[in-house]
Structures are given as structure tokens and as C-alpha cells.
Short mmCIF file of C-alpha atoms in Angstrom, two decimals:
data_model
loop_
_atom_site.label_atom_id
_atom_site.label_comp_id
_atom_site.label_asym_id
_atom_site.label_seq_id
_atom_site.Cartn_x
_atom_site.Cartn_y
_atom_site.Cartn_z
CA MET D 1 -49.75 20.38 24.84
CA VAL D 2 -49.33 20.95 28.56
CA GLN D 3 -48.36 17.75 30.31
CA ARG D 4 -49.78 16.95 33.73
CA ASP D 5 -47.35 15.58 36.28
CA LEU D 6 -47.51 11.81 36.31
CA PRO D 7 -48.32 10.19 39.67
CA SER D 8 -45.49 9.79 42.14
CA THR D 9 -44.23 6.24 42.48
CA SER D 10 -44.26 6.74 46.27
CA GLU D 11 -48.06 7.16 46.30
CA ARG D 12 -50.33 4.22 46.90
CA GLN D 13 -51.80 3.32 43.53
CA PRO D 14 -55.59 3.62 43.42
CA VAL D 15 -57.44 0.30 43.26
CA ILE D 16 -60.21 0.47 40.66
CA GLY D 17 -62.89 -2.19 40.48
CA VAL D 18 -64.23 -3.02 37.02
CA SER D 19 -67.55 -4.80 36.56
CA CYS D 20 -67.82 -6.17 33.03
CA HIS D 21 -69.37 -8.83 30.84
CA SER D 22 -66.14 -10.67 30.04
CA ALA D 23 -62.60 -10.41 31.39
CA SER D 24 -61.20 -11.28 27.97
CA GLY D 25 -63.42 -9.00 25.92
CA MET D 26 -61.94 -6.30 23.71
CA SER D 27 -63.55 -3.51 25.75
CA THR D 28 -62.26 -4.83 29.08
CA THR D 29 -58.75 -5.40 27.75
CA ALA D 30 -58.59 -1.87 26.33
CA LEU D 31 -59.87 -0.43 29.61
CA ILE D 32 -57.38 -2.36 31.77
CA THR D 33 -54.54 -1.25 29.48
CA GLN D 34 -55.46 2.42 29.89
CA LEU D 35 -55.90 2.22 33.66
CA ARG D 36 -52.50 0.57 34.07
CA MET D 37 -50.93 3.21 31.84
CA LEU D 38 -52.46 5.88 34.11
CA GLY D 39 -50.90 4.40 37.24
CA ALA D 40 -53.95 2.64 38.65
CA VAL D 41 -54.42 -0.96 39.80
CA PRO D 42 -57.49 -2.31 37.98
CA VAL D 43 -59.22 -5.45 39.26
CA ILE D 44 -62.06 -7.26 37.50
CA LEU D 45 -64.84 -7.80 40.00
CA ASP D 46 -66.31 -11.25 40.50
CA TRP D 47 -70.02 -10.43 40.24
CA LYS D 48 -70.93 -14.14 40.09
CA ASN D 49 -69.76 -14.91 43.62
CA ALA D 50 -68.88 -11.73 45.50
CA ASP D 51 -70.55 -9.32 47.92
CA ALA D 52 -70.62 -5.93 46.19
CA ALA D 53 -71.06 -3.91 49.39
CA GLN D 54 -67.99 -5.60 50.90
CA ASP D 55 -65.94 -5.19 47.71
CA ALA D 56 -66.76 -1.48 47.59
CA THR D 57 -65.01 -0.87 50.93
CA HIS D 58 -61.69 -1.87 49.32
CA LEU D 59 -61.93 0.27 46.20
CA ASP D 60 -60.80 3.79 45.30
CA GLY D 61 -62.86 3.88 42.12
CA VAL D 62 -65.61 1.88 40.40
CA ILE D 63 -66.25 1.42 36.67
CA VAL D 64 -69.44 -0.28 35.48
CA MET D 65 -69.04 -1.37 31.87
CA GLY D 66 -71.42 -2.37 29.09
CA SER D 67 -72.78 -5.71 28.00
CA PRO D 68 -73.95 -7.33 24.76
CA PRO D 69 -77.26 -8.46 26.32
CA ASP D 70 -79.71 -5.67 27.13
CA MET D 71 -80.96 -4.72 30.57
CA ASN D 72 -84.19 -6.48 31.46
CA PRO D 73 -86.91 -3.82 31.02
CA ALA D 74 -88.62 -5.25 34.10
CA GLU D 75 -85.91 -3.39 36.05
CA TYR D 76 -87.54 -0.10 35.09
CA GLY D 77 -91.13 -1.32 34.96
CA HIS D 78 -91.60 -1.60 31.20
CA ALA D 79 -92.78 -4.43 28.99
CA PRO D 80 -90.11 -5.61 26.53
CA HIS D 81 -89.91 -4.11 23.04
CA PRO D 82 -89.84 -6.74 20.24
CA GLN D 83 -86.11 -5.97 19.71
CA SER D 84 -85.13 -5.99 23.39
CA GLY D 85 -82.70 -8.74 24.22
CA LYS D 86 -82.32 -9.78 20.58
CA MET D 87 -79.35 -7.76 19.36
CA LEU D 88 -77.11 -10.83 19.38
CA GLY D 89 -79.18 -12.44 16.63
CA ASN D 90 -81.11 -14.70 18.99
CA ASP D 91 -84.82 -15.42 18.46
CA THR D 92 -85.79 -15.34 22.13
CA PRO D 93 -84.81 -12.42 24.41
CA VAL D 94 -81.57 -12.68 26.38
CA PHE D 95 -80.97 -10.13 29.12
CA VAL D 96 -78.14 -9.32 31.50
CA ASP D 97 -77.45 -12.06 34.05
CA PRO D 98 -79.59 -11.28 37.14
CA LYS D 99 -76.55 -11.90 39.38
CA ARG D 100 -74.61 -9.24 37.52
CA ALA D 101 -77.56 -6.84 37.66
CA ASP D 102 -77.92 -7.29 41.43
CA TYR D 103 -74.18 -6.97 42.01
CA GLU D 104 -73.86 -3.78 39.96
CA ASN D 105 -76.94 -2.20 41.52
CA THR D 106 -75.48 -2.79 44.98
CA MET D 107 -72.04 -1.56 43.87
CA ILE D 108 -73.57 1.64 42.46
CA ASP D 109 -75.48 2.17 45.72
CA ALA D 110 -72.30 1.70 47.78
CA ALA D 111 -70.21 4.00 45.59
CA LEU D 112 -72.84 6.73 45.79
CA GLU D 113 -73.23 6.32 49.55
CA HIS D 114 -69.50 6.47 50.30
CA GLY D 115 -68.46 8.97 47.63
CA VAL D 116 -66.25 6.50 45.74
CA PRO D 117 -65.46 7.88 42.24
CA LEU D 118 -67.85 6.22 39.82
CA MET D 119 -67.75 5.99 36.04
CA SER D 120 -70.38 4.08 34.09
CA VAL D 121 -70.07 3.30 30.38
CA CYS D 122 -72.67 2.34 27.75
CA GLN D 123 -75.04 -0.10 29.46
CA GLY D 124 -73.37 0.78 32.76
CA PHE D 125 -74.43 4.37 32.03
CA GLN D 126 -77.97 3.13 31.44
CA ARG D 127 -77.91 1.10 34.66
CA LEU D 128 -76.74 4.07 36.73
CA ASN D 129 -79.66 6.17 35.52
CA VAL D 130 -82.20 3.37 35.89
CA ARG D 131 -80.97 2.72 39.42
CA LEU D 132 -81.79 6.35 40.17
CA GLY D 133 -85.28 6.23 38.70
CA ALA D 134 -84.84 6.72 34.95
CA THR D 135 -86.20 4.60 32.10
CA LEU D 136 -84.82 3.61 28.68
CA HIS D 137 -85.72 3.90 25.01
CA GLN D 138 -85.57 0.21 24.14
CA HIS D 139 -84.76 0.48 20.42
CA VAL D 140 -83.20 3.72 19.24
CA PRO D 141 -83.33 3.04 15.46
CA GLU D 142 -87.13 2.94 15.75
CA LEU D 143 -87.08 6.16 17.77
CA LEU D 144 -84.96 7.88 15.11
CA HIS D 145 -86.94 6.29 12.24
CA SER D 146 -83.71 4.99 10.74
CA GLU D 147 -81.70 1.77 10.77
CA ASP D 148 -78.96 3.14 8.51
CA GLU D 149 -78.21 6.82 9.10
CA TYR D 150 -75.71 7.42 11.93
CA PRO D 151 -76.04 3.88 13.30
CA THR D 152 -76.23 3.73 17.08
CA CYS D 153 -74.64 0.30 17.15
CA GLN D 154 -71.83 0.84 14.68
CA VAL D 155 -70.29 -2.62 15.03
CA GLN D 156 -73.42 -4.03 13.40
CA LYS D 157 -72.42 -1.97 10.36
CA ASN D 158 -68.89 -3.45 10.54
CA ILE D 159 -67.47 -0.14 11.76
CA PRO D 160 -64.79 -0.82 14.41
CA PRO D 161 -65.19 0.74 17.87
CA PHE D 162 -61.92 2.67 17.45
CA THR D 163 -63.63 4.79 14.77
CA PRO D 164 -65.75 7.85 15.69
CA THR D 165 -69.17 8.00 14.03
CA LYS D 166 -71.27 10.44 16.05
CA TRP D 167 -71.06 14.10 17.09
CA ILE D 168 -71.76 14.67 20.77
CA GLY D 169 -72.52 18.11 22.21
CA ILE D 170 -71.06 18.59 25.71
CA LYS D 171 -72.31 21.26 28.09
CA GLN D 172 -69.38 23.61 28.63
CA ASP D 173 -70.32 24.46 32.22
CA SER D 174 -70.12 20.89 33.49
CA GLN D 175 -67.57 18.48 34.90
CA LEU D 176 -67.37 16.72 31.53
CA GLY D 177 -67.07 20.09 29.79
CA ARG D 178 -64.13 21.04 31.98
CA ILE D 179 -62.44 17.74 31.19
CA ALA D 180 -63.04 18.30 27.46
CA THR D 181 -61.52 21.80 27.44
CA LYS D 182 -58.65 21.30 29.88
CA HIS D 183 -55.16 20.60 28.58
CA GLY D 184 -54.49 17.04 29.61
CA TYR D 185 -52.17 14.13 29.11
CA PHE D 186 -53.16 13.62 25.50
CA ALA D 187 -55.37 16.17 23.73
CA PRO D 188 -54.63 19.74 22.67
CA ASP D 189 -57.41 22.35 22.87
CA SER D 190 -58.04 22.07 19.12
CA ASP D 191 -59.38 18.54 19.56
CA ALA D 192 -62.77 19.87 20.68
CA SER D 193 -64.60 22.77 19.04
CA VAL D 194 -66.91 25.13 20.96
CA ASP D 195 -69.85 26.67 19.11
CA GLU D 196 -71.44 30.09 19.64
CA ASP D 197 -73.88 28.62 22.17
CA GLY D 198 -71.06 27.31 24.34
CA VAL D 199 -71.53 23.67 23.32
CA ILE D 200 -68.33 21.64 23.05
CA TRP D 201 -68.49 19.29 20.06
CA HIS D 202 -66.88 15.90 20.50
CA TYR D 203 -66.66 13.14 17.84
CA ASP D 204 -66.76 9.58 19.20
CA ASN D 205 -68.12 6.05 18.82
CA ALA D 206 -71.67 4.73 19.24
CA LEU D 207 -72.11 1.10 20.31
CA HIS D 208 -75.69 0.82 21.55
CA HIS D 209 -79.29 0.36 20.42
CA GLN D 210 -80.93 1.55 23.66
CA ALA D 211 -80.76 4.98 25.28
CA VAL D 212 -81.55 6.80 28.51
CA GLN D 213 -84.84 8.74 28.48
CA MET D 214 -83.93 11.12 31.33
CA ALA D 215 -81.20 11.67 33.91
CA GLY D 216 -81.54 9.75 37.16
CA ASP D 217 -82.40 11.46 40.44
CA GLY D 218 -79.48 13.58 41.66
CA LEU D 219 -77.82 13.63 38.23
CA MET D 220 -77.86 16.16 35.39
CA VAL D 221 -77.44 15.78 31.64
CA ASN D 222 -74.02 16.99 30.43
CA ALA D 223 -73.96 15.66 26.86
CA VAL D 224 -76.45 15.10 24.03
CA SER D 225 -75.77 13.44 20.67
CA GLU D 226 -76.35 15.05 17.28
CA ASP D 227 -79.68 13.23 17.04
CA GLY D 228 -80.88 14.32 20.46
CA LEU D 229 -80.03 11.28 22.61
CA ILE D 230 -78.70 11.72 26.14
CA TYR D 231 -75.02 10.76 25.99
CA GLY D 232 -73.73 11.83 29.39
CA VAL D 233 -74.70 12.58 32.99
CA GLU D 234 -72.89 13.67 36.12
CA ALA D 235 -73.67 14.72 39.69
CA ASP D 236 -76.04 17.69 39.79
CA PRO D 237 -74.08 20.46 41.61
CA GLU D 238 -77.27 21.31 43.49
CA GLY D 239 -78.33 17.70 44.09
CA LYS D 240 -77.66 15.12 46.78
CA TYR D 241 -74.45 13.90 45.12
CA ALA D 242 -72.92 17.36 44.69
CA GLY D 243 -69.13 17.29 44.82
CA GLN D 244 -68.81 13.58 44.01
CA PHE D 245 -67.04 12.32 40.89
CA ILE D 246 -69.90 10.61 39.07
CA LEU D 247 -69.63 10.33 35.31
CA GLY D 248 -71.93 8.33 33.08
CA ILE D 249 -71.28 8.24 29.33
CA GLN D 250 -73.00 6.38 26.50
CA PHE D 251 -69.88 6.19 24.28
CA HIS D 252 -66.85 4.00 25.03
CA PRO D 253 -63.76 6.03 26.07
CA GLU D 254 -61.62 2.91 26.48
CA PHE D 255 -61.46 2.49 22.68
CA SER D 256 -59.87 5.94 22.25
CA ALA D 257 -61.94 6.84 19.19
CA SER D 258 -60.94 10.41 20.05
CA MET D 259 -58.09 11.88 22.06
CA ARG D 260 -60.64 13.43 24.42
CA SER D 261 -61.68 9.95 25.49
CA LEU D 262 -58.18 9.43 26.81
CA ASP D 263 -58.52 12.56 28.92
CA ILE D 264 -61.82 11.29 30.33
CA MET D 265 -60.01 8.16 31.47
CA ALA D 266 -57.20 10.27 32.92
CA ALA D 267 -59.67 12.46 34.84
CA PHE D 268 -61.30 9.39 36.38
CA ALA D 269 -57.91 7.92 37.36
CA GLU D 270 -57.00 11.25 38.94
CA ALA D 271 -60.24 11.27 40.96
CA ALA D 272 -59.50 7.74 42.18
CA ARG D 273 -55.98 8.82 43.11
CA ASP D 274 -57.37 11.72 45.14
CA TYR D 275 -59.75 9.33 46.90
CA ALA D 276 -56.84 6.99 47.67
CA ARG D 277 -54.91 9.87 49.28
CA GLU D 278 -57.91 10.70 51.45
CA HIS D 279 -58.45 7.05 52.44
CA PRO D 280 -54.98 5.65 53.15
CA HIS D 281 -56.20 2.58 55.10
CA GLU D 282 -53.97 -0.42 54.67
CA GLU D 283 -57.10 -2.53 54.20
CA ARG D 284 -57.69 -0.90 50.80
CA LEU D 285 -55.63 -3.51 49.04
CA ARG D 286 -56.20 -5.50 45.91
CA ASP D 287 -56.23 -8.70 47.98
CA GLY D 288 -59.35 -7.50 49.80
CA VAL D 289 -61.47 -7.59 46.65
CA HIS D 290 -63.23 -10.62 45.23
CA VAL D 291 -61.46 -10.75 41.89
CA SER D 292 -62.58 -12.57 38.78
CA GLU D 293 -60.23 -13.81 36.07
CA GLN D 294 -57.96 -11.18 34.57
CA PRO D 295 -57.46 -10.67 30.81
CA SER D 296 -55.37 -13.49 29.39
CA GLU D 297 -52.10 -13.06 27.51
CA ARG D 298 -54.03 -13.97 24.38
CA SER D 299 -56.36 -11.02 25.03
CA TRP D 300 -53.43 -8.61 25.32
CA SER D 301 -51.95 -10.04 22.13
CA ASN D 302 -55.22 -9.69 20.23
CA LEU D 303 -55.63 -6.11 21.42
CA ALA D 304 -52.14 -5.23 20.23
CA LYS D 305 -53.05 -6.47 16.75
CA ILE D 306 -56.35 -4.60 16.51
CA PRO D 307 -55.12 -1.14 15.44
CA ASP D 308 -53.08 -2.62 12.57
CA THR D 309 -56.03 -4.75 11.49
CA PHE D 310 -58.49 -1.88 11.55
CA ILE D 311 -56.41 1.09 10.51
CA THR D 312 -57.00 1.03 6.74
CA ASP D 313 -60.76 0.47 6.87
CA ALA D 314 -61.12 2.80 9.84
CA GLN D 315 -59.34 5.60 8.01
CA LYS D 316 -61.57 5.12 4.95
CA ILE D 317 -64.68 5.25 7.13
CA ARG D 318 -63.42 8.30 9.00
CA ASP D 319 -62.59 10.13 5.75
CA LYS D 320 -66.00 9.27 4.32
CA SER D 321 -67.75 10.44 7.49
CA LEU D 322 -65.82 13.69 7.66
CA GLY D 323 -66.58 14.29 4.00
CA LYS D 324 -70.26 14.28 4.88
CA VAL D 325 -69.98 16.08 8.22
CA MET D 326 -67.19 18.65 8.17
CA MET D 327 -68.65 20.69 11.04
CA PRO D 328 -70.73 19.67 14.06
CA PRO D 329 -74.44 19.69 13.19
CA SER D 330 -76.98 21.87 14.96
CA PHE D 331 -79.95 20.51 16.81
CA ASP D 332 -82.65 22.15 18.90
CA ARG D 333 -81.92 20.60 22.29
CA THR D 334 -81.20 22.36 25.56
CA LEU D 335 -78.40 20.92 27.64
#
């Protein structure tokens, strides 16, 4: 493995704003841990009270995370599906807080306008595309005619998020493809296999029941799952955001279900570091951002216990999955 040089301690650390459902959630805690490890200064954005456009001027990178409640389909002009907003077991639909939706929409707009590195994950990935004109499949199991095979929301099957369950085909000639094939901090080349059509096969988690129907305006598809769902987008090199670091992914890299996910996080941190070098204003300080609560000590403690708690069951699930799927499957989709 070729090791990249770690960031110099004399450099200003990039300030990365994280918009999330809960500061103490497992996903947020895992994300903050990785960003700190990569030499960044993560701050959890206060979407309940803050001005997103103002916050964006103090950030070197933006991450829009997922959420247990679904997006309100009214945001993309659709009537709700019977399962929309009900994945938490509630009888009446519950959707993302409108304040959070407004804040994240404005933050996405500001990041795109100013070229701030932007990564969107799971529902954040869906929001990015919807903001740029896309729509969603509101209940993927119905679309795939299956509630059991290759579950899209694996935690509902008691499969932990640290366990990969789905093959994802990545377009080799893409920003994500270059990340997946480049020697990085963590993963050797053997971690991703490339088929005869030049598709890089990546094995990762799946924590969703909705999916993007098409890439948003100015974006291009860079990854498709084994069952034909869009799993990644980035700036179209011939579109209006050409040259910007924009990465939207349906899977959760913060859970490190594969070593390649760690390299995705490292690539984003590197892009934020480059942006920080190009924008050395003293005003770009953590104190300039409206910050919500940070993960508690209890959250860090719980996260530290998770791998030990999950490792036996996760290994059994992984072995069982690999016994069924030894090689990436083929599907007739054009990336």
C-alpha cells in the first residue's frame, strides 16, 4: 500500500460543516471520528436556528447526511406513496423537518455557487439530486418486487451498517472511479475488482428504501447498484459544475463497510484541504459557524463498543453473503 503524505500540522485545518439528523447518532459519530482522523475540523451545523448562506461562507467543505424520516415528496412534486414517511413504524407519515429541508437546500445552493467541496450521503444524496431537478422512487422494495432479497434498508433485517450487503458498479472514467482505483491511505488495489467492461465493483452497505430516479441537472451518474439503482453522482465534466468536487453517494462511507469507503472520506477531506489553501481568510474559523451540539462522550463510548458488539454476527452475515455472491453480478445498465 502506498501511503499518502499526511497533512502538515502547519496548515490551517479545513473546517467541514455537517448537516445531520442527530448529533449523537451512530452515523454522525462515525463521520466525525473519521474527519478528525483525517486532519479536518468537523462542526455540526445548527439547521434549527442558523442562516445556511452565512454559514457556508465559513466552511471549506459541506457534508449533507441522511435521516430516518423520508423527504417530503411534495419537494419534487409527487403525491406520497403509502410507505413514504412510515419506515419508522409510525401509522401516519413523518417527513424531514421543514427547517432542516430549507437549511440544507440553501446550503447546497451556496456550496454549488461558491465551489465549496460538497459530499451528500444517503438522503443527502437524494436531496442534492432533487434540488437539481430529479425525482425519487418512493419505495424501492416495490420497485424491485422484493422485500427480502438484497434488502435496501439492511438495518430492518438486523444487519449492522458496518456490514456490506450490496455490489455497486462504479464507472471507471469518473471522479469516484479514480478514487476507487487510486492507492490511498487505507485500501490496496485488490480491494476493488474491474470487469471486462471497465466497471469497478465495490461491495458496501445499503441503508435506504427510496432511490434517485435520475441525476440532477449538471450531475452525471457514476455508480449503479447490482439491481440497477443509481448509487452515485458527481459533477458532469461538461456541465455547469465542471471541476468542482461534488460527490453524492447512496451508501454510507462513514461506517467503513469497505476499505474503499475510507478512501472516499480521505478524498473529500483532501478536497476540503485544497479549498482551505486557496481561501486562507482568517474569517474561515470554526467560531464563525452556527454550531449545534457536538457528539457527547457517551456517543463516542458507544461507538467504540460497536465493532466488538457486531463483529461475530457481522462476520457470519458477510460469510453467508459471499457464499452466495463470490463475484460481482452482471446487469444490463449503462453507466
